[in-house]
Amino acid sequence: MNLAHQPVRSYTKEQQLAAKRIKPTQRQMGAISPKVDKQLKERSQGVCELCTVDRATQRAHITGWKQIDHKTTVEDLLHVCVVCHKWLDETVEGIQYKKTLRGD
């Protein structure tokens, strides 16, 4: 296919600014809204949802940002301590555990 003979579709700056993105970006879908954050903290009561001993200070996605196909809900998250978050994201056992939570 010879691209040199294809018509050029140029858009004015006004047309570019008027265009609105309909589909949210992966970052927007993975972002945690204040409402969801509040629900998560209420659910955990500040205690790690995995070890149930340490104070929960981090929010762990059960479904990774790149795989998520909807806006993040409280069901997509765990409120965890630093140690459990590292375990979930960096060990084979933790990754397998997240898969079972997702139902993979």
PDB file of C-alpha atoms in Angstrom:
ATOM      1  CA  MET A   1       0.000   0.000   0.000  1.00  0.00           C
ATOM      2  CA  ASN A   2       1.474   3.318  -1.032  1.00  0.00           C
ATOM      3  CA  LEU A   3       0.876   5.856   1.716  1.00  0.00           C
ATOM      4  CA  ALA A   4       2.053   8.751  -0.428  1.00  0.00           C
ATOM      5  CA  HIS A   5      -1.286   8.761  -2.280  1.00  0.00           C
ATOM      6  CA  GLN A   6      -3.481   8.722   0.819  1.00  0.00           C
ATOM      7  CA  PRO A   7      -5.411  11.936   1.558  1.00  0.00           C
ATOM      8  CA  VAL A   8      -4.256  13.905   4.584  1.00  0.00           C
ATOM      9  CA  ARG A   9      -6.891  14.631   7.194  1.00  0.00           C
ATOM     10  CA  SER A  10      -5.801  17.732   8.991  1.00  0.00           C
ATOM     11  CA  TYR A  11      -7.708  19.002  11.993  1.00  0.00           C
ATOM     12  CA  THR A  12      -7.751  22.588  13.134  1.00  0.00           C
ATOM     13  CA  LYS A  13      -6.739  23.403  16.694  1.00  0.00           C
ATOM     14  CA  GLU A  14     -10.391  24.181  17.475  1.00  0.00           C
ATOM     15  CA  GLN A  15     -11.468  20.735  16.224  1.00  0.00           C
ATOM     16  CA  GLN A  16      -8.754  19.075  18.288  1.00  0.00           C
ATOM     17  CA  LEU A  17      -9.785  20.926  21.447  1.00  0.00           C
ATOM     18  CA  ALA A  18     -13.474  20.235  20.844  1.00  0.00           C
ATOM     19  CA  ALA A  19     -12.925  16.476  20.580  1.00  0.00           C
ATOM     20  CA  LYS A  20     -13.743  14.670  23.827  1.00  0.00           C
ATOM     21  CA  ARG A  21     -12.413  11.299  24.834  1.00  0.00           C
ATOM     22  CA  ILE A  22     -15.310   8.953  25.505  1.00  0.00           C
ATOM     23  CA  LYS A  23     -13.470   5.904  26.808  1.00  0.00           C
ATOM     24  CA  PRO A  24     -11.634   6.396  30.130  1.00  0.00           C
ATOM     25  CA  THR A  25      -7.887   5.771  30.147  1.00  0.00           C
ATOM     26  CA  GLN A  26      -6.391   2.816  32.046  1.00  0.00           C
ATOM     27  CA  ARG A  27      -5.126   5.290  34.638  1.00  0.00           C
ATOM     28  CA  GLN A  28      -8.623   6.693  35.132  1.00  0.00           C
ATOM     29  CA  MET A  29     -10.132   3.213  35.490  1.00  0.00           C
ATOM     30  CA  GLY A  30      -7.454   2.159  37.993  1.00  0.00           C
ATOM     31  CA  ALA A  31      -7.719   5.354  40.026  1.00  0.00           C
ATOM     32  CA  ILE A  32      -9.363   5.054  43.429  1.00  0.00           C
ATOM     33  CA  SER A  33     -12.070   7.630  44.005  1.00  0.00           C
ATOM     34  CA  PRO A  34     -12.513   9.230  47.448  1.00  0.00           C
ATOM     35  CA  LYS A  35     -15.868   7.424  47.788  1.00  0.00           C
ATOM     36  CA  VAL A  36     -14.296   3.998  47.114  1.00  0.00           C
ATOM     37  CA  ASP A  37     -11.382   4.817  49.435  1.00  0.00           C
ATOM     38  CA  LYS A  38     -13.834   5.659  52.226  1.00  0.00           C
ATOM     39  CA  GLN A  39     -15.759   2.405  51.662  1.00  0.00           C
ATOM     40  CA  LEU A  40     -12.507   0.428  51.764  1.00  0.00           C
ATOM     41  CA  LYS A  41     -11.410   2.019  55.033  1.00  0.00           C
ATOM     42  CA  GLU A  42     -14.840   1.414  56.580  1.00  0.00           C
ATOM     43  CA  ARG A  43     -14.717  -2.233  55.518  1.00  0.00           C
ATOM     44  CA  SER A  44     -11.244  -2.857  56.944  1.00  0.00           C
ATOM     45  CA  GLN A  45     -11.611  -0.699  60.073  1.00  0.00           C
ATOM     46  CA  GLY A  46      -7.915   0.147  59.625  1.00  0.00           C
ATOM     47  CA  VAL A  47      -6.723  -3.445  60.032  1.00  0.00           C
ATOM     48  CA  CYS A  48      -4.908  -5.370  57.290  1.00  0.00           C
ATOM     49  CA  GLU A  49      -7.424  -7.550  55.479  1.00  0.00           C
ATOM     50  CA  LEU A  50      -4.856 -10.326  54.935  1.00  0.00           C
ATOM     51  CA  CYS A  51      -2.910 -10.804  58.146  1.00  0.00           C
ATOM     52  CA  THR A  52      -5.579  -9.149  60.363  1.00  0.00           C
ATOM     53  CA  VAL A  53      -2.814  -8.049  62.742  1.00  0.00           C
ATOM     54  CA  ASP A  54      -1.010  -4.997  61.390  1.00  0.00           C
ATOM     55  CA  ARG A  55      -2.413  -1.571  60.603  1.00  0.00           C
ATOM     56  CA  ALA A  56      -3.647  -1.242  57.004  1.00  0.00           C
ATOM     57  CA  THR A  57      -1.831   1.621  55.293  1.00  0.00           C
ATOM     58  CA  GLN A  58      -1.970   0.647  51.611  1.00  0.00           C
ATOM     59  CA  ARG A  59      -4.591  -0.156  49.012  1.00  0.00           C
ATOM     60  CA  ALA A  60      -3.825  -3.181  46.853  1.00  0.00           C
ATOM     61  CA  HIS A  61      -5.545  -3.794  43.521  1.00  0.00           C
ATOM     62  CA  ILE A  62      -6.707  -7.378  43.134  1.00  0.00           C
ATOM     63  CA  THR A  63      -6.944  -6.770  39.380  1.00  0.00           C
ATOM     64  CA  GLY A  64      -3.975  -4.870  37.951  1.00  0.00           C
ATOM     65  CA  TRP A  65      -4.408  -1.495  36.269  1.00  0.00           C
ATOM     66  CA  LYS A  66      -3.564  -2.939  32.850  1.00  0.00           C
ATOM     67  CA  GLN A  67      -6.191  -5.676  33.124  1.00  0.00           C
ATOM     68  CA  ILE A  68      -9.027  -3.688  34.676  1.00  0.00           C
ATOM     69  CA  ASP A  69     -11.896  -2.972  32.276  1.00  0.00           C
ATOM     70  CA  HIS A  70     -14.096  -0.864  34.555  1.00  0.00           C
ATOM     71  CA  LYS A  71     -13.712   1.901  37.116  1.00  0.00           C
ATOM     72  CA  THR A  72     -12.216   0.608  40.350  1.00  0.00           C
ATOM     73  CA  THR A  73     -14.748  -0.442  42.980  1.00  0.00           C
ATOM     74  CA  VAL A  74     -14.221  -1.470  46.587  1.00  0.00           C
ATOM     75  CA  GLU A  75     -14.498  -5.130  45.471  1.00  0.00           C
ATOM     76  CA  ASP A  76     -11.359  -4.640  43.340  1.00  0.00           C
ATOM     77  CA  LEU A  77      -9.244  -3.652  46.359  1.00  0.00           C
ATOM     78  CA  LEU A  78      -7.781  -4.908  49.596  1.00  0.00           C
ATOM     79  CA  HIS A  79      -6.715  -2.637  52.457  1.00  0.00           C
ATOM     80  CA  VAL A  80      -3.398  -4.115  53.571  1.00  0.00           C
ATOM     81  CA  CYS A  81      -0.196  -3.511  55.495  1.00  0.00           C
ATOM     82  CA  VAL A  82       3.113  -2.925  53.696  1.00  0.00           C
ATOM     83  CA  VAL A  83       4.347  -6.495  54.229  1.00  0.00           C
ATOM     84  CA  CYS A  84       1.167  -8.086  52.848  1.00  0.00           C
ATOM     85  CA  HIS A  85       1.111  -5.696  49.874  1.00  0.00           C
ATOM     86  CA  LYS A  86       4.673  -6.716  48.966  1.00  0.00           C
ATOM     87  CA  TRP A  87       3.702 -10.376  49.353  1.00  0.00           C
ATOM     88  CA  LEU A  88       0.680  -9.925  47.062  1.00  0.00           C
ATOM     89  CA  ASP A  89       2.595  -8.146  44.305  1.00  0.00           C
ATOM     90  CA  GLU A  90       6.060  -9.685  44.467  1.00  0.00           C
ATOM     91  CA  THR A  91       5.723 -13.377  45.290  1.00  0.00           C
ATOM     92  CA  VAL A  92       4.405 -16.283  43.275  1.00  0.00           C
ATOM     93  CA  GLU A  93       2.120 -17.259  46.158  1.00  0.00           C
ATOM     94  CA  GLY A  94       0.723 -13.731  46.452  1.00  0.00           C
ATOM     95  CA  ILE A  95       0.049 -13.456  42.735  1.00  0.00           C
ATOM     96  CA  GLN A  96      -1.671 -16.864  42.811  1.00  0.00           C
ATOM     97  CA  TYR A  97      -3.765 -15.710  45.771  1.00  0.00           C
ATOM     98  CA  LYS A  98      -4.905 -12.602  43.862  1.00  0.00           C
ATOM     99  CA  LYS A  99      -5.923 -14.862  40.957  1.00  0.00           C
ATOM    100  CA  THR A 100      -8.096 -16.944  43.276  1.00  0.00           C
ATOM    101  CA  LEU A 101      -9.724 -13.785  44.632  1.00  0.00           C
ATOM    102  CA  ARG A 102     -10.485 -12.664  41.061  1.00  0.00           C
ATOM    103  CA  GLY A 103     -11.826 -16.074  40.158  1.00  0.00           C
ATOM    104  CA  ASP A 104      -9.250 -16.749  37.414  1.00  0.00           C
TER     105      ASP A 104
END
